[in-house]
CSV table of C-alpha atoms and ligand atoms in Angstrom, one decimal:
chain,number,residue,atom,x,y,z
R,1,UNK,CA,-53.5,-45.5,42.6
R,2,UNK,CA,-55.7,-48.2,44.1
R,3,UNK,CA,-55.0,-49.1,47.7
R,4,UNK,CA,-54.8,-52.8,48.7
R,5,UNK,CA,-56.3,-52.7,52.2
R,6,UNK,CA,-58.2,-55.9,52.2
R,7,UNK,CA,-56.8,-59.0,50.4
R,8,UNK,CA,-58.8,-62.2,50.4
R,9,UNK,CA,-57.4,-65.5,49.2
R,10,UNK,CA,-59.0,-68.8,48.3
R,11,UNK,CA,-56.1,-71.1,49.2
R,12,UNK,CA,-56.6,-73.9,46.7
R,13,UNK,CA,-54.4,-76.7,45.3
R,14,UNK,CA,-53.0,-78.3,48.5
R,15,UNK,CA,-54.2,-81.8,47.5
R,16,UNK,CA,-52.9,-81.6,43.9
R,17,UNK,CA,-49.5,-80.3,45.2
R,18,UNK,CA,-49.2,-83.4,47.3
R,19,UNK,CA,-50.5,-85.8,44.6
R,20,UNK,CA,-47.9,-84.5,42.1
R,21,UNK,CA,-45.2,-85.6,44.6
R,22,UNK,CA,-46.8,-89.0,45.3
R,23,UNK,CA,-47.7,-87.9,48.8
R,24,UNK,CA,-51.1,-88.1,50.7
R,25,UNK,CA,-53.3,-85.0,50.3
R,26,UNK,CA,-52.8,-84.0,53.9
R,27,UNK,CA,-49.1,-83.4,53.3
R,28,UNK,CA,-50.3,-80.6,51.0
R,29,UNK,CA,-52.3,-79.1,53.8
R,30,UNK,CA,-49.2,-79.2,56.1
R,31,UNK,CA,-47.1,-77.4,53.5
R,32,UNK,CA,-50.0,-75.0,52.9
R,33,UNK,CA,-49.9,-74.0,56.5
R,34,UNK,CA,-46.3,-72.8,56.0
R,35,UNK,CA,-47.4,-70.7,53.1
R,36,UNK,CA,-50.1,-69.1,55.4
R,37,UNK,CA,-47.3,-68.1,57.7
R,38,UNK,CA,-45.1,-66.5,55.0
R,39,UNK,CA,-48.0,-64.7,53.3
R,40,UNK,CA,-49.3,-63.4,56.7
R,41,UNK,CA,-45.8,-62.1,57.6
R,42,UNK,CA,-45.6,-60.3,54.3
R,43,UNK,CA,-49.0,-58.7,54.7
R,44,UNK,CA,-48.2,-57.6,58.3
R,45,UNK,CA,-45.0,-55.9,57.1
R,46,UNK,CA,-46.8,-54.2,54.2
R,47,UNK,CA,-48.2,-50.9,55.7
R,48,UNK,CA,-51.0,-50.6,53.2
R,49,UNK,CA,-52.6,-54.0,53.9
R,50,UNK,CA,-55.0,-53.9,56.9
R,51,UNK,CA,-56.9,-57.2,56.5
R,52,UNK,CA,-56.0,-60.6,55.1
R,53,UNK,CA,-58.9,-63.0,54.8
R,54,UNK,CA,-58.0,-66.7,54.1
R,55,UNK,CA,-60.4,-69.4,53.1
R,56,UNK,CA,-59.3,-72.4,55.2
R,57,UNK,CA,-62.4,-74.6,55.5
R,58,UNK,CA,-65.7,-74.2,53.6
R,59,UNK,CA,-69.2,-75.3,54.7
R,60,UNK,CA,-68.9,-77.7,51.8
R,61,UNK,CA,-65.6,-79.2,52.9
R,62,UNK,CA,-67.4,-81.5,55.4
R,63,UNK,CA,-68.1,-83.7,52.3
R,64,UNK,CA,-64.4,-84.8,52.3
R,65,UNK,CA,-63.3,-88.1,53.7
R,66,UNK,CA,-63.6,-88.1,57.5
R,67,UNK,CA,-59.8,-88.7,57.9
R,68,UNK,CA,-59.0,-85.6,55.9
R,69,UNK,CA,-61.5,-83.4,57.8
R,70,UNK,CA,-60.1,-84.7,61.1
R,71,UNK,CA,-56.6,-84.0,59.9
R,72,UNK,CA,-57.5,-80.4,59.0
R,73,UNK,CA,-59.1,-79.8,62.4
R,74,UNK,CA,-56.0,-81.0,64.2
R,75,UNK,CA,-53.7,-79.1,61.8
R,76,UNK,CA,-55.7,-75.9,62.6
R,77,UNK,CA,-55.4,-76.4,66.3
R,78,UNK,CA,-51.7,-77.1,66.0
R,79,UNK,CA,-51.2,-74.1,63.7
R,80,UNK,CA,-52.9,-71.7,66.1
R,81,UNK,CA,-50.8,-73.0,69.0
R,82,UNK,CA,-47.5,-72.6,67.2
R,83,UNK,CA,-48.5,-69.3,65.6
R,84,UNK,CA,-49.2,-67.3,68.7
R,85,UNK,CA,-45.6,-66.0,69.2
R,86,UNK,CA,-45.5,-65.1,65.5
R,87,UNK,CA,-48.8,-63.2,65.7
R,88,UNK,CA,-47.5,-61.2,68.6
R,89,UNK,CA,-44.1,-60.6,67.0
R,90,UNK,CA,-45.6,-59.5,63.7
R,91,UNK,CA,-48.5,-57.5,65.2
R,92,UNK,CA,-51.2,-59.7,63.9
R,93,UNK,CA,-54.7,-59.7,65.3
R,94,UNK,CA,-56.5,-63.0,64.8
R,95,UNK,CA,-60.1,-63.2,63.8
R,96,UNK,CA,-62.5,-65.6,62.2
R,97,UNK,CA,-65.6,-65.7,60.0
R,98,UNK,CA,-67.8,-68.7,59.6
R,99,UNK,CA,-70.0,-70.8,62.0
R,100,UNK,CA,-67.7,-72.2,64.6
R,101,UNK,CA,-70.4,-74.1,66.4
R,102,UNK,CA,-69.7,-77.6,65.0
R,103,UNK,CA,-66.0,-77.5,66.1
R,104,UNK,CA,-64.7,-79.4,69.1
R,105,UNK,CA,-64.5,-77.6,72.4
R,106,UNK,CA,-60.7,-77.8,72.3
R,107,UNK,CA,-60.5,-76.1,68.9
R,108,UNK,CA,-63.1,-73.5,69.9
R,109,UNK,CA,-61.2,-72.7,73.1
R,110,UNK,CA,-57.9,-72.4,71.1
R,111,UNK,CA,-59.7,-70.0,68.6
R,112,UNK,CA,-61.1,-67.9,71.5
R,113,UNK,CA,-57.7,-67.9,73.3
R,114,UNK,CA,-55.9,-66.8,70.1
R,115,UNK,CA,-58.4,-64.0,69.5
R,116,UNK,CA,-58.1,-62.7,73.1
R,117,UNK,CA,-54.3,-62.9,73.1
R,118,UNK,CA,-53.9,-61.0,69.9
R,119,UNK,CA,-56.8,-58.5,70.4
R,120,UNK,CA,-54.5,-55.5,70.8
R,121,UNK,CA,-52.2,-56.2,67.8
R,122,UNK,CA,-52.6,-53.6,65.1
R,123,UNK,CA,-50.4,-54.2,62.1
R,124,UNK,CA,-52.7,-56.7,60.4
R,125,UNK,CA,-56.0,-58.5,61.0
R,126,UNK,CA,-55.7,-62.1,59.8
R,127,UNK,CA,-59.1,-63.5,59.3
R,128,UNK,CA,-59.5,-67.3,58.9
R,129,UNK,CA,-62.7,-68.4,57.2
R,130,UNK,CA,-63.6,-71.5,59.1
R,131,UNK,CA,-66.7,-73.6,58.3
R,132,UNK,CA,-67.4,-70.6,56.2
R,133,UNK,CA,-69.9,-70.2,53.4
R,134,UNK,CA,-70.9,-66.9,51.9
R,135,UNK,CA,-74.6,-67.8,51.8
R,136,UNK,CA,-74.5,-69.2,55.3
R,137,UNK,CA,-73.0,-66.0,56.6
R,138,UNK,CA,-75.6,-63.8,54.9
R,139,UNK,CA,-78.4,-66.0,56.2
R,140,UNK,CA,-77.1,-65.9,59.7
R,141,UNK,CA,-76.6,-62.2,59.5
R,142,UNK,CA,-80.2,-61.7,58.4
R,143,UNK,CA,-81.4,-63.8,61.2
R,144,UNK,CA,-79.4,-61.8,63.8
R,145,UNK,CA,-81.0,-58.6,62.5
R,146,UNK,CA,-84.4,-60.2,62.6
R,147,UNK,CA,-83.9,-61.4,66.2
R,148,UNK,CA,-83.0,-57.8,67.1
R,149,UNK,CA,-86.0,-56.5,65.2
R,150,UNK,CA,-83.7,-54.4,62.9
R,151,UNK,CA,-84.7,-53.8,59.3
R,152,UNK,CA,-81.5,-54.4,57.3
R,153,UNK,CA,-80.2,-52.2,54.6
R,154,UNK,CA,-76.9,-52.0,52.7
R,155,UNK,CA,-75.3,-49.7,55.3
R,156,UNK,CA,-76.2,-51.6,58.5
R,157,UNK,CA,-75.9,-55.1,57.1
R,158,UNK,CA,-72.1,-55.3,57.8
R,159,UNK,CA,-72.7,-55.0,61.6
R,160,UNK,CA,-74.6,-58.3,61.5
R,161,UNK,CA,-71.9,-60.2,59.7
R,162,UNK,CA,-69.6,-62.6,61.5
R,163,UNK,CA,-66.8,-60.1,62.1
R,164,UNK,CA,-68.1,-56.6,61.4
R,165,UNK,CA,-65.8,-53.8,60.2
R,166,UNK,CA,-63.5,-55.8,58.0
R,167,UNK,CA,-64.5,-53.7,55.0
R,168,UNK,CA,-64.8,-54.3,51.3
R,169,UNK,CA,-62.5,-56.8,49.7
R,170,UNK,CA,-60.0,-55.1,47.3
R,171,UNK,CA,-58.2,-58.1,45.9
R,172,UNK,CA,-59.8,-61.5,45.7
R,173,UNK,CA,-57.3,-64.1,44.7
R,174,UNK,CA,-57.7,-67.8,44.0
R,175,UNK,CA,-54.7,-70.1,43.7
R,176,UNK,CA,-54.7,-73.6,42.1
R,177,UNK,CA,-56.1,-72.6,38.7
R,178,UNK,CA,-59.9,-72.9,39.2
R,179,UNK,CA,-61.9,-69.9,38.3
R,180,UNK,CA,-64.8,-69.9,40.7
R,181,UNK,CA,-65.8,-68.4,44.0
R,182,UNK,CA,-66.8,-71.6,45.8
R,183,UNK,CA,-69.2,-69.6,48.0
R,184,UNK,CA,-66.5,-67.3,49.5
R,185,UNK,CA,-67.3,-63.7,50.8
R,186,UNK,CA,-70.4,-63.1,48.7
R,187,UNK,CA,-71.3,-59.9,50.4
R,188,UNK,CA,-67.9,-58.2,51.0
R,189,UNK,CA,-66.5,-59.0,47.6
R,190,UNK,CA,-69.2,-57.3,45.6
R,191,UNK,CA,-66.6,-55.0,43.9
R,192,UNK,CA,-63.4,-56.9,44.5
R,193,UNK,CA,-60.8,-57.1,41.8
R,194,UNK,CA,-60.4,-60.7,40.8
R,195,UNK,CA,-57.1,-62.6,40.3
R,196,UNK,CA,-56.5,-66.2,39.5
R,197,UNK,CA,-53.2,-68.0,39.4
R,198,UNK,CA,-52.3,-71.5,38.5
R,199,UNK,CA,-49.8,-71.7,41.2
R,200,UNK,CA,-50.8,-74.3,43.8
R,201,UNK,CA,-51.2,-72.8,47.3
R,202,UNK,CA,-48.1,-74.6,48.8
R,203,UNK,CA,-46.0,-73.1,46.1
R,204,UNK,CA,-47.4,-69.5,46.4
R,205,UNK,CA,-44.9,-66.9,47.5
R,206,UNK,CA,-44.9,-63.3,48.8
R,207,UNK,CA,-43.1,-62.4,45.6
R,208,UNK,CA,-46.1,-63.6,43.5
R,209,UNK,CA,-48.5,-61.7,45.8
R,210,UNK,CA,-46.4,-58.6,45.4
R,211,UNK,CA,-46.7,-58.8,41.6
R,212,UNK,CA,-50.4,-59.3,41.9
R,213,UNK,CA,-50.7,-56.2,44.1
R,214,UNK,CA,-48.6,-54.3,41.5
R,215,UNK,CA,-51.0,-55.3,38.7
R,216,UNK,CA,-54.0,-54.4,40.9
R,217,UNK,CA,-52.7,-50.9,41.4
R,218,UNK,CA,-52.8,-50.4,37.7
R,219,UNK,CA,-56.4,-51.5,37.2
R,220,UNK,CA,-59.1,-49.0,36.8
R,221,UNK,CA,-61.8,-49.4,39.4
R,222,UNK,CA,-64.9,-47.6,38.3
R,223,UNK,CA,-67.6,-48.8,40.7
R,224,UNK,CA,-70.2,-48.3,38.1
R,225,UNK,CA,-69.1,-44.8,37.3
R,226,UNK,CA,-67.3,-43.6,34.1
O,5,IPE,C1,-57.5,-76.2,49.5
O,5,IPE,O1,-56.8,-77.2,48.9
O,5,IPE,C2,-57.5,-76.4,51.0
O,5,IPE,C3,-58.8,-76.8,51.6
O,5,IPE,C4,-59.9,-76.8,50.9
O,5,IPE,C5,-58.9,-77.2,52.9
O,5,IPE,P1,-57.6,-78.5,48.3
O,5,IPE,O2,-57.5,-79.6,49.4
O,5,IPE,O3,-58.9,-78.1,47.8
O,5,IPE,O4,-56.6,-78.9,47.2
O,5,IPE,P2,-57.0,-79.5,45.7
O,5,IPE,O5,-58.0,-78.5,45.2
O,5,IPE,O6,-57.7,-80.8,46.0
O,5,IPE,O7,-55.8,-79.6,45.0
O,6,IPE,C1,-62.5,-73.8,48.3
O,6,IPE,O1,-61.7,-74.8,47.8
O,6,IPE,C2,-62.5,-73.8,49.8
O,6,IPE,C3,-61.1,-73.5,50.4
O,6,IPE,C4,-60.1,-73.2,49.8
O,6,IPE,C5,-61.1,-73.7,51.9
O,6,IPE,P1,-62.4,-76.2,47.4
O,6,IPE,O2,-61.3,-77.0,46.8
O,6,IPE,O3,-63.1,-76.8,48.5
O,6,IPE,O4,-63.5,-75.7,46.3
O,6,IPE,P2,-64.1,-76.5,45.0
O,6,IPE,O5,-64.6,-77.8,45.5
O,6,IPE,O6,-63.0,-76.7,44.0
O,6,IPE,O7,-65.2,-75.6,44.5
O,7,MG,MG1,-59.6,-77.6,46.0
């Protein structure tokens, strides 16, 4: 049976969740942060899952209204602050992928502090994709290799990615009903099994994830073989 070691999620549908309730979009992001906590706990307690990568802010999301972008940045900082005890309790190591350079010093410091504080946790690696674009990551990785004078190949390329060693994605899931990748994890998801659910991210539950994992286990992964 397939092992679900690396699960990656495009957390989509926060805005629509709020709109449906006559609330501003940002309320959906707030509720979505609670879902992040529940799903992270579930994954930490599931022995098989080693990495959970969550798409939180894309390189394209800067196009949103300034007020929404600002809210997301503040929410992220608040989330990381509140979450630290839970990371430590649940054995979660915090990591990121994406280009952090445009973020405020205060957010960058909070990210670095959370990484340092959780560096020895070993039940789950929670990776937040922040100002992340799959193409951007590949281009920056290629430039890093170039600066070091290393000729890249399929085996050494991983070591130039934002956080090396996360491994191939097993399950790539998108909530919110859209069926596209939106520039997520282009390199690591080359052979991921894809899942799409109409459930909006704030409504997504560990129970639904569990049923997706069950379904994944029954799929036949051939990797080009027969
Ligand atoms: C995903 O939810 C969260 C982020 C992109 C930050 P959206 O905000 O994209 O929600 P919808 O797709 O508009 O409903
Ligand atoms: C993808 O969702 C990015 C995140 C979930 C952070 P979007 O809502 O930004 O993607 P599009 O615009 O539908 O492709
Ligand atoms: Mg969306």
